[in-house]
Short mmCIF file of C-alpha atoms and ligand atoms in Angstrom, two decimals:
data_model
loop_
_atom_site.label_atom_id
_atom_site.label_comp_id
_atom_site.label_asym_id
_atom_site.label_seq_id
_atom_site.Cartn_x
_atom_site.Cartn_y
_atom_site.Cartn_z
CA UNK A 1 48.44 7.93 43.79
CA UNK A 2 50.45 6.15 41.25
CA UNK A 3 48.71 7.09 37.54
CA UNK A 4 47.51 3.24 36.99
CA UNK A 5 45.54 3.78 40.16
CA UNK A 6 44.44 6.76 39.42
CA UNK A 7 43.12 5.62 35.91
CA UNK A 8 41.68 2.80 37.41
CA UNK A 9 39.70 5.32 40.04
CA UNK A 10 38.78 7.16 37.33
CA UNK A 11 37.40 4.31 35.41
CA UNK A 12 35.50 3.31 38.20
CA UNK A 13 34.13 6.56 39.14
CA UNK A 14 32.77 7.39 35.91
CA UNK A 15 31.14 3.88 35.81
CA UNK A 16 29.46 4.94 39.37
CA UNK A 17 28.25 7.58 37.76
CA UNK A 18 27.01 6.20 34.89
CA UNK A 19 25.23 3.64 36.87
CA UNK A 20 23.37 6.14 38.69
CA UNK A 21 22.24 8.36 35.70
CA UNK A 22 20.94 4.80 34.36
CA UNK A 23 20.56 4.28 30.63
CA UNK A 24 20.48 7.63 29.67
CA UNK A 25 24.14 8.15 29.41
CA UNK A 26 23.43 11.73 27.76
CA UNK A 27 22.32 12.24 31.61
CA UNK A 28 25.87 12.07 32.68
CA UNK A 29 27.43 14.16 30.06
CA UNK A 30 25.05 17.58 30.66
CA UNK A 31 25.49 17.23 34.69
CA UNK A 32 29.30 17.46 33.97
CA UNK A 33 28.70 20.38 31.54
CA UNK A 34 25.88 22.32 33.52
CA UNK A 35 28.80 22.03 36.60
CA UNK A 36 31.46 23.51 33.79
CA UNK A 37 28.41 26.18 32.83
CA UNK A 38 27.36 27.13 36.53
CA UNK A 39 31.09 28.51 37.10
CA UNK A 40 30.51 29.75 33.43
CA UNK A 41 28.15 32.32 34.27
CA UNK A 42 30.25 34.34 36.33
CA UNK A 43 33.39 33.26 35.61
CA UNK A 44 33.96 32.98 31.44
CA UNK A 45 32.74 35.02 28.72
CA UNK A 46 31.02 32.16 26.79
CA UNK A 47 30.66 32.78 23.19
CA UNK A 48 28.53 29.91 22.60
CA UNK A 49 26.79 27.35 24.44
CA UNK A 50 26.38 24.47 21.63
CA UNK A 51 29.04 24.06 21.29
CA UNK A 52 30.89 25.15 24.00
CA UNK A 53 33.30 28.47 23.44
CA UNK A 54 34.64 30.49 25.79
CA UNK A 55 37.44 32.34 27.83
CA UNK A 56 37.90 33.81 30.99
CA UNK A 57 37.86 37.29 31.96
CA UNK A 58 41.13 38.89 31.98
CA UNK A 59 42.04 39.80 35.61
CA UNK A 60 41.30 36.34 36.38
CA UNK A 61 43.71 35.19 33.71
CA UNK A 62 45.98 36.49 35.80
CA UNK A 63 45.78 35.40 39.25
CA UNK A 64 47.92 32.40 39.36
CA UNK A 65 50.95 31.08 37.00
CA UNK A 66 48.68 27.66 36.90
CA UNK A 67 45.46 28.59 35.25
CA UNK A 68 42.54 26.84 37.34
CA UNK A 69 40.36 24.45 35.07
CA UNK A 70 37.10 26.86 35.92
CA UNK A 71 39.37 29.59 34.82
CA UNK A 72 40.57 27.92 31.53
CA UNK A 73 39.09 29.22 28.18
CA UNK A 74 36.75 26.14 26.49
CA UNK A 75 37.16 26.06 22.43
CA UNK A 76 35.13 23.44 20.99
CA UNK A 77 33.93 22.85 17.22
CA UNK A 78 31.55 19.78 17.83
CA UNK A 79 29.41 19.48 20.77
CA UNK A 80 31.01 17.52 23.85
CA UNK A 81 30.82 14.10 23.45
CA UNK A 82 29.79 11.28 25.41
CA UNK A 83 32.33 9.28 26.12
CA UNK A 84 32.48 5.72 28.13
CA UNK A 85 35.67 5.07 29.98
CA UNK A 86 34.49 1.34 30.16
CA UNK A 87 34.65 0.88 26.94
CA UNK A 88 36.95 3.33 25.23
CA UNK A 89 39.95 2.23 23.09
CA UNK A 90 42.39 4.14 21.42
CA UNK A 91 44.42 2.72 18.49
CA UNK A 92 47.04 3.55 16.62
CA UNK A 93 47.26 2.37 13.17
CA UNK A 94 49.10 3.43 9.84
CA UNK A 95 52.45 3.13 9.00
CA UNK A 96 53.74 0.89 12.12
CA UNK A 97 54.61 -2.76 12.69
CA UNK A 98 52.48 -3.51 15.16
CA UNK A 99 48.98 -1.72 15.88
CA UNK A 100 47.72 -1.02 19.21
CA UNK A 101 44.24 -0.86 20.35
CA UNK A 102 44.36 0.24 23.85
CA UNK A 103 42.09 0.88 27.32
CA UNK A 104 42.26 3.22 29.50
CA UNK A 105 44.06 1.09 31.64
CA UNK A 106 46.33 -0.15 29.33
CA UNK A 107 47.14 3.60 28.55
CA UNK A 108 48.18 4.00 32.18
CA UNK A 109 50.64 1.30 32.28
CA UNK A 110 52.82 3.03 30.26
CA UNK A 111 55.50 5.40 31.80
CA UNK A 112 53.49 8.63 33.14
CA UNK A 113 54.89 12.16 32.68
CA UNK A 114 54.02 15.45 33.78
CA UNK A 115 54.43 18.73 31.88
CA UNK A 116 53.41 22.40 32.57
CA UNK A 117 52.66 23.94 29.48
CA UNK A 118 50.45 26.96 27.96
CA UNK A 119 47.76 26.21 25.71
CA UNK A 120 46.39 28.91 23.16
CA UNK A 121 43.70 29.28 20.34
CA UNK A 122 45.39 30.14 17.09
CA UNK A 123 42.14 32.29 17.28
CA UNK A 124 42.99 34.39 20.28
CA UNK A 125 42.56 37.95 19.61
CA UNK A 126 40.89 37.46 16.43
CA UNK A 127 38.54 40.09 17.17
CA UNK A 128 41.37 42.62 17.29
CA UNK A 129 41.77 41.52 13.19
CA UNK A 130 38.51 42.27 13.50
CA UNK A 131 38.77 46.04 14.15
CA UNK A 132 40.71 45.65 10.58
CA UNK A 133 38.41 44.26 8.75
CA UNK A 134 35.64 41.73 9.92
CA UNK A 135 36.73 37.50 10.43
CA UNK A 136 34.43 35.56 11.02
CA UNK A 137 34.30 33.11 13.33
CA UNK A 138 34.58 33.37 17.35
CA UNK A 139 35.16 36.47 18.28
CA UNK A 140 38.37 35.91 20.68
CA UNK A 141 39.86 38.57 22.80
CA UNK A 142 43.06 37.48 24.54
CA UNK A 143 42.11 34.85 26.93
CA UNK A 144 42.20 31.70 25.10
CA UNK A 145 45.18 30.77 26.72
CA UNK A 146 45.76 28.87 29.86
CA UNK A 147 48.30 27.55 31.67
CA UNK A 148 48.06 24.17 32.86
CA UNK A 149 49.46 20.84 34.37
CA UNK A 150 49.20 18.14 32.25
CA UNK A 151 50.02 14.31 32.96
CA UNK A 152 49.95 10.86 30.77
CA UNK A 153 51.87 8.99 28.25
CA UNK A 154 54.33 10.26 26.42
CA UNK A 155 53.44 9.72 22.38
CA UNK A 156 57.09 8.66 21.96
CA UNK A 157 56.53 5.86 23.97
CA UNK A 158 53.38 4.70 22.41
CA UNK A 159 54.80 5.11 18.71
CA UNK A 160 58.01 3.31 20.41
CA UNK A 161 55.91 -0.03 21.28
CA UNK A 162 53.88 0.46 17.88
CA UNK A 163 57.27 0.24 15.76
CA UNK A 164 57.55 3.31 13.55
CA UNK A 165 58.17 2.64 9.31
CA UNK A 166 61.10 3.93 8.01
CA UNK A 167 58.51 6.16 5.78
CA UNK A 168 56.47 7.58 8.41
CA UNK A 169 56.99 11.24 8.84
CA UNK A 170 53.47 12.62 10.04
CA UNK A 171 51.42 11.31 13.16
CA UNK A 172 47.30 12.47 12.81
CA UNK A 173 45.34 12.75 15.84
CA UNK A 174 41.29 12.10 15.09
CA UNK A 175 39.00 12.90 18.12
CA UNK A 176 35.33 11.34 19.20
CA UNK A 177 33.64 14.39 18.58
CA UNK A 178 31.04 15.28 15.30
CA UNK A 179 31.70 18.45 14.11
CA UNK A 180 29.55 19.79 11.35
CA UNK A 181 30.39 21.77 8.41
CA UNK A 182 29.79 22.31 5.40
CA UNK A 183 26.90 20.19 5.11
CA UNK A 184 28.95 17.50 6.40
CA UNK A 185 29.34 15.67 9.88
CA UNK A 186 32.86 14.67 10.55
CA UNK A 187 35.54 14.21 13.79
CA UNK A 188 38.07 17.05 14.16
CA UNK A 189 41.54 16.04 13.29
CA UNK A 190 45.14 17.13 14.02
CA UNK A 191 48.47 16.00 13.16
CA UNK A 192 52.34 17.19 13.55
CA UNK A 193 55.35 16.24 11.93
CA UNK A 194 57.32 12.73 13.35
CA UNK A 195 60.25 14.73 14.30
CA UNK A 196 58.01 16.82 16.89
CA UNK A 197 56.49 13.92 18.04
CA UNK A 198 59.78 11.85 18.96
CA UNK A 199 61.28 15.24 20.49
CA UNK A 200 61.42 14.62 24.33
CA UNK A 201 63.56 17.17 26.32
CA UNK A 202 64.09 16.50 30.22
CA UNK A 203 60.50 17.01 31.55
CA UNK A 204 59.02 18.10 28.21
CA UNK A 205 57.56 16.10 25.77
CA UNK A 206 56.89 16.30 22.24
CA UNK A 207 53.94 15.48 22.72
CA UNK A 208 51.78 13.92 25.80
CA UNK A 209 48.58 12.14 25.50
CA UNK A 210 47.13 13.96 28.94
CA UNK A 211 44.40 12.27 31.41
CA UNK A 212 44.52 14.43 34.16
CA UNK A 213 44.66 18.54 34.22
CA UNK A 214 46.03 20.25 37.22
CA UNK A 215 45.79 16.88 38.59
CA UNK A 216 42.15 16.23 38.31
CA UNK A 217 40.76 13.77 35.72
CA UNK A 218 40.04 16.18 32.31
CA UNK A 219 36.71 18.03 32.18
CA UNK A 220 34.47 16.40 29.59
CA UNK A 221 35.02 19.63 27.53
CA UNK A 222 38.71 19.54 27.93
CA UNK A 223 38.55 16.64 26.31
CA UNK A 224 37.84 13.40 28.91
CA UNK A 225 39.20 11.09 29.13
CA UNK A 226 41.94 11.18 27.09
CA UNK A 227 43.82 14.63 24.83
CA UNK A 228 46.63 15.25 23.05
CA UNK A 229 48.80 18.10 24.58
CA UNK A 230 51.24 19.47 22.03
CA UNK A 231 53.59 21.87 23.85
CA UNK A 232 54.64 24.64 21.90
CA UNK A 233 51.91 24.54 18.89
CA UNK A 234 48.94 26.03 18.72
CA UNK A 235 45.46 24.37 20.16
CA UNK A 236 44.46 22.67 17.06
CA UNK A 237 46.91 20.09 17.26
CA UNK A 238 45.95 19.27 21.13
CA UNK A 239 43.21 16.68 19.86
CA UNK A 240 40.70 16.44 22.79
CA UNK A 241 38.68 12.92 22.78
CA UNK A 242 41.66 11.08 21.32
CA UNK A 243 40.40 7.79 19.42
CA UNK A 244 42.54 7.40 16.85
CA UNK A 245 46.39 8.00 16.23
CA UNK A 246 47.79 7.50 12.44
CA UNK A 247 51.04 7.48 11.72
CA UNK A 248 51.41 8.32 7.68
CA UNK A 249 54.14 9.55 5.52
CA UNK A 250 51.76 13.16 4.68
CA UNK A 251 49.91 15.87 6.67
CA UNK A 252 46.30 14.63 8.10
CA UNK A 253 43.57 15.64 5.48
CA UNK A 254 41.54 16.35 8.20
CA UNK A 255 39.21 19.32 7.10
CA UNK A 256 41.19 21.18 10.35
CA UNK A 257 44.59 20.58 9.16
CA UNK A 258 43.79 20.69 5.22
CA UNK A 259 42.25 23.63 5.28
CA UNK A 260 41.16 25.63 8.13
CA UNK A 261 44.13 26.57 10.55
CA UNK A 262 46.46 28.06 7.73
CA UNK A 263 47.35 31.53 7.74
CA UNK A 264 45.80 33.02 4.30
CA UNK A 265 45.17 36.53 3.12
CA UNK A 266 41.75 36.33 1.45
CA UNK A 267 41.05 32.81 1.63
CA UNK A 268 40.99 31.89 -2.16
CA UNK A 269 41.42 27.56 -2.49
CA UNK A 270 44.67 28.29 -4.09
CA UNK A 271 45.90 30.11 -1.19
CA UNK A 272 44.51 27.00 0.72
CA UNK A 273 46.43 24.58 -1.65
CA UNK A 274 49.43 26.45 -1.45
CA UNK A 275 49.98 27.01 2.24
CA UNK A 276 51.06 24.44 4.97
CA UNK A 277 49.11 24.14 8.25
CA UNK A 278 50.06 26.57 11.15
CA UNK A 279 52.06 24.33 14.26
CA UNK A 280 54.00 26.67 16.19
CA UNK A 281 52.16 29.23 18.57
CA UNK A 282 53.74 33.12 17.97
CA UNK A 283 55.77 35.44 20.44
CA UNK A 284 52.74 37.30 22.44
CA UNK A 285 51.61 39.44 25.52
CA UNK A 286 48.65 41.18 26.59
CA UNK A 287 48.05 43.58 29.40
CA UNK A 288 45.06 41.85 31.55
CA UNK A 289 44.71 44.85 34.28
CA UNK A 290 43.65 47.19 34.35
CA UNK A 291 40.68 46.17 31.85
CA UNK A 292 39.87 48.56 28.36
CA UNK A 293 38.05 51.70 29.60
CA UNK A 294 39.20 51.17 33.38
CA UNK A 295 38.88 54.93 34.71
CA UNK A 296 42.59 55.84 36.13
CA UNK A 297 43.59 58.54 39.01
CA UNK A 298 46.95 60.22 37.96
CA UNK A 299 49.58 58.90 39.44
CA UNK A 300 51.48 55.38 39.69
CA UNK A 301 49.52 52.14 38.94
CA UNK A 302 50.17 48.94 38.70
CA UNK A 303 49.40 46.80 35.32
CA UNK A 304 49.59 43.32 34.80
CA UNK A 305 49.34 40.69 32.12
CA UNK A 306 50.92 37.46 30.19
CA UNK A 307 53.48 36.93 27.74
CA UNK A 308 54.05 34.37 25.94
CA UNK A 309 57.50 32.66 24.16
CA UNK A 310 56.88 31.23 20.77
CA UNK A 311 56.62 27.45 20.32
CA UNK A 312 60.86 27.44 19.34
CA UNK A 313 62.94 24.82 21.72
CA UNK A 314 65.17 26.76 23.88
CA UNK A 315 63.47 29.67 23.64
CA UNK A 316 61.67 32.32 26.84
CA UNK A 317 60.73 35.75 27.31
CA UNK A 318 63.60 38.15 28.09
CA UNK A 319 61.99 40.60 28.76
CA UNK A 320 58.38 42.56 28.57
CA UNK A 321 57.89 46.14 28.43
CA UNK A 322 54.91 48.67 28.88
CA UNK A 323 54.61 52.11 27.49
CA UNK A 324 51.84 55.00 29.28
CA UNK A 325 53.09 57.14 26.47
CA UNK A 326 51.76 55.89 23.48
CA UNK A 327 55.50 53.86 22.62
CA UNK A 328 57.35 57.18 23.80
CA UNK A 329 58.86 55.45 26.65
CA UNK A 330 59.18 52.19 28.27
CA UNK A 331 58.94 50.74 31.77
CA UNK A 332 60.18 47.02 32.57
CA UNK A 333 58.19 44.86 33.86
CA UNK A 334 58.38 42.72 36.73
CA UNK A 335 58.80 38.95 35.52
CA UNK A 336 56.23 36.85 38.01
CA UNK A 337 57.54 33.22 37.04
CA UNK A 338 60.26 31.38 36.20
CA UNK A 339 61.00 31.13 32.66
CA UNK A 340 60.04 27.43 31.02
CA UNK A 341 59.66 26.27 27.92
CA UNK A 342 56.28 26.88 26.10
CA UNK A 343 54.94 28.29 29.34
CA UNK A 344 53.63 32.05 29.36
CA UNK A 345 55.32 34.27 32.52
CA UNK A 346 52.96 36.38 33.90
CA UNK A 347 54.22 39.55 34.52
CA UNK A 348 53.37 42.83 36.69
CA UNK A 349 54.79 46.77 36.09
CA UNK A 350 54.36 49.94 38.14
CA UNK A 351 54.23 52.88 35.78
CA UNK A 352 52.92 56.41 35.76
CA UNK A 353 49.96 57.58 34.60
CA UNK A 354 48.34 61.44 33.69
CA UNK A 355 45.66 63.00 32.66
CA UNK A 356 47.23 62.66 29.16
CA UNK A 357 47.50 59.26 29.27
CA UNK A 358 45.07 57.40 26.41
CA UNK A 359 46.04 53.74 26.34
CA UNK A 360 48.53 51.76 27.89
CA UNK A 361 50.63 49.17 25.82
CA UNK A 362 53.13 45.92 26.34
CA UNK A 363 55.24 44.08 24.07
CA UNK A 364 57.73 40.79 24.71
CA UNK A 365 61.14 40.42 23.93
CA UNK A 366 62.23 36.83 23.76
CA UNK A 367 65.46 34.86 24.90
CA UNK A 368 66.73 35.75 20.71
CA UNK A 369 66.24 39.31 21.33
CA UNK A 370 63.22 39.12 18.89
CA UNK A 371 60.28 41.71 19.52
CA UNK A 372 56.79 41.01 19.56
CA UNK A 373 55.81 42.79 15.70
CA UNK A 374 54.02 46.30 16.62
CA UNK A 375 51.43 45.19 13.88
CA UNK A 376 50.46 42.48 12.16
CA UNK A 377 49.11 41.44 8.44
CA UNK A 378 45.46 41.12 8.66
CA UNK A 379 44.80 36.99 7.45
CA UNK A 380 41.28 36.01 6.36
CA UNK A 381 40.77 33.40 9.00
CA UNK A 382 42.28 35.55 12.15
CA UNK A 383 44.99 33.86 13.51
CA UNK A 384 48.19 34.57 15.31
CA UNK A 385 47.32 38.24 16.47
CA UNK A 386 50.36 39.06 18.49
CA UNK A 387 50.82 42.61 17.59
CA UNK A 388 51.65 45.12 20.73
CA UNK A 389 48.68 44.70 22.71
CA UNK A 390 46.44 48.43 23.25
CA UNK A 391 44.54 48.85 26.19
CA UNK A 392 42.39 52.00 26.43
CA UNK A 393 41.89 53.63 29.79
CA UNK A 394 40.31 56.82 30.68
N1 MTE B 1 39.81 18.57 19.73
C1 MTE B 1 38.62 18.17 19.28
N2 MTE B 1 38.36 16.85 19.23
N3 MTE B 1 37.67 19.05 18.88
C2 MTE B 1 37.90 20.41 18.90
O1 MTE B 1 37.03 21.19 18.53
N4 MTE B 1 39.53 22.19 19.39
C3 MTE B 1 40.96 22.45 19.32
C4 MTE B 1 41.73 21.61 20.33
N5 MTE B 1 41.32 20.25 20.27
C5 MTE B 1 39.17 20.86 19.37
C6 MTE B 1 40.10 19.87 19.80
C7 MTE B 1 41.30 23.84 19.52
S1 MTE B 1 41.05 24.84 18.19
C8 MTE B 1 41.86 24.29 20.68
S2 MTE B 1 42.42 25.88 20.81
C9 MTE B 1 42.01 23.42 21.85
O2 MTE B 1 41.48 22.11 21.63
C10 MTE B 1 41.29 24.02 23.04
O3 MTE B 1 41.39 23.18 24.14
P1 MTE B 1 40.52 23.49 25.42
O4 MTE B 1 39.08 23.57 25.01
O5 MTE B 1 40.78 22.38 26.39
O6 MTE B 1 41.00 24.81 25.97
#
């Protein structure tokens, strides 16, 4: 099915649907989520319900290079929205000669692309900065991250047709979502620099306005009908519920880009003022079986996991290691995929195990020979955790 068509299907189907839940289109929106929760229940570790936050147990991480969407960790400010494919429009507006307001189907005439890329929560292991010294905010362990195929527009060509000002040197991102905080009620916001946006490599985008996930139409909490997918950076700037696209000569001053997703030690406002937002996800792995606390018979066993390049052009994982011995020694692991630009490789290693044997730990080596850190600096709001990743067995 050609993407038009399958826009078009998808515009229909969701009008079927809201014809038969009537004039309560909030009707429409919880049987999509209660279908997302069912597999919930057994399948994710949901943080909250309202809104929606959570991630997948770790062996089912695991299981395939292509993360299923039931599978796929759920990180959501704002409750889901309700949105109507009927009569959705996205513009794009700021500093460009002509502004676009466009359908759905309008957004599927343009030239479709598909991209397999990982998507991760600045946030994920927070709760091992945690152990440090308390963050708050969701409580990650290491699956927020997926792995998944992604298909749409290219923003190049949409910022192409728009005619970009010579000044222009920032695109935002504003979603359809209410998020509140702070006593206030506002949409969450992204944006990344021009130069990211314009950089298309072979089959990878700068940056791809996705409909479809592992080519079904997005879940409404991955963001239906249409998201931004930013390979390489972290999930903040993968707007889900795209309405609006600016394209300014500064950073958004979205509260999510202004303030929040900035690595800062205490989180004083002049540490705020001072630092720039976070784009580019961090060199990572984590072991994902056996699980913390597993009980292990001596002998050889097999452990398995992801790692993750950082969000750098050019650059994969050479190479992932994992130590019985508390760091004393090293076994190589087993690459399980091909390597690909901002794509984790999952990753398998046999290694020996005693009645001595207290933890288990990986670390990554990327395509620069740079080595996941062993620790990292505690920052107030918990991102980036990509020290060596401890697993304690029995
Ligand atoms: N977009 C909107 N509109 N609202 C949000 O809360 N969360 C962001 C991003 N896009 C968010 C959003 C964050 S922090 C992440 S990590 C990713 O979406 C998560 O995408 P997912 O829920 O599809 O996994």
């Amino acid at each position: 099915m050609t993407q038009p068509s399958l826009l078009a299907s998808l515009d229909r189907r969701l009008f079927l649907r809201q014809l038969s839940a009537g004039a309560i289109g909030l009707i429409c929106v919880s049987a999509r989520r209660d279908s997302v929760l069912a597999a919930d229940e057994s399948r994710l570790l949901v943080h909250s319900k309202a809104p929606m936050n959570a991630e997948p147990l770790l062996p089912d991480l695991v299981r395939s290079w292509v993360t299923p969407v039931e599978s796929f960790f759920i990180r959501s400010h704002g409750n889901t929205p309700e949105i109507k494919a009927d009569s959705f429009r996205l513009s794009i507006e700021g500093l460009v000669e002509s502004p676009l307001s466009l359908s759905l189907s309008e957004l599927g005439r343009f030239e479709q692309h598909g991209v397999t890329a990982t998507l991760t929560c600045a946030g994920n292991r927070r709760s091992e900065h945690s152990r440090v010294k308390p963050v708050k905010g969701v409580q990650w362990r290491e699956g927020a991250i997926g792995n998944a195929k992604w298909r749409g527009a290219r923003l190049s060509d949409l910022l192409k047709k728009a005619g970009v000002r010579e000044s222009a040197k920032h695109v935002w991102f504003e979603g359809l979502d209410a998020v509140e905080d702070g006593g206030k009620t506002f949409a969450f916001g992204g944006s990344i620099p021009l130069e990211k946006a314009l950089l298309d490599r072979d089959t990878m985008p700068g940056a791809l306005l996705a409909t479809t996930m592992n080519d079904q139409p997005l879940t409404a909490d991955h963001g239906f009908p249409v998201r931004m997918v930013v390979p390489g950076y972290v999930g903040a700037r993968s707007v889900k519920w795209l309405s609006k696209i600016v394209v300014s000569d500064r950073p958004s001053p979205n509260h999510f880009v202004a303030d929040v997703y900035k690595l800062i030690d205490e989180g004083t406002l002049l540490e705020v003022a001072e630092n720039g937002p976070i784009y580019r996800m961090p060199l990572n792995s984590a072991i994902c079986t056996p699980t913390a606390g597993a009980a292990l018979k001596p002998g050889r066993i097999e452990v398995a996991g992801y790692a993750l390049p950082p969000g750098v052009p050019g650059v994969s994982i050479r190479k992932v290691e994992v130590s019985a011995d508390s760091g004393r020694s090293w076994t190589e692991a087993k690459l399980n995929s091909a390597a690909a630009d901002f794509c984790w490789q999952l990753w398998s290693a046999e290694v020996a195990v005693n009645s001595a044997t207290k933890e288990l730990i990986v670390r990554a080596i990327d395509s620069r020979g740079e080595i996941q850190p062993e620790t990292v600096r505690w920052n107030a709001k918990g991102y980036l955790f990509n020290a060596w990743h401890h697993v304690a067995v029995n």
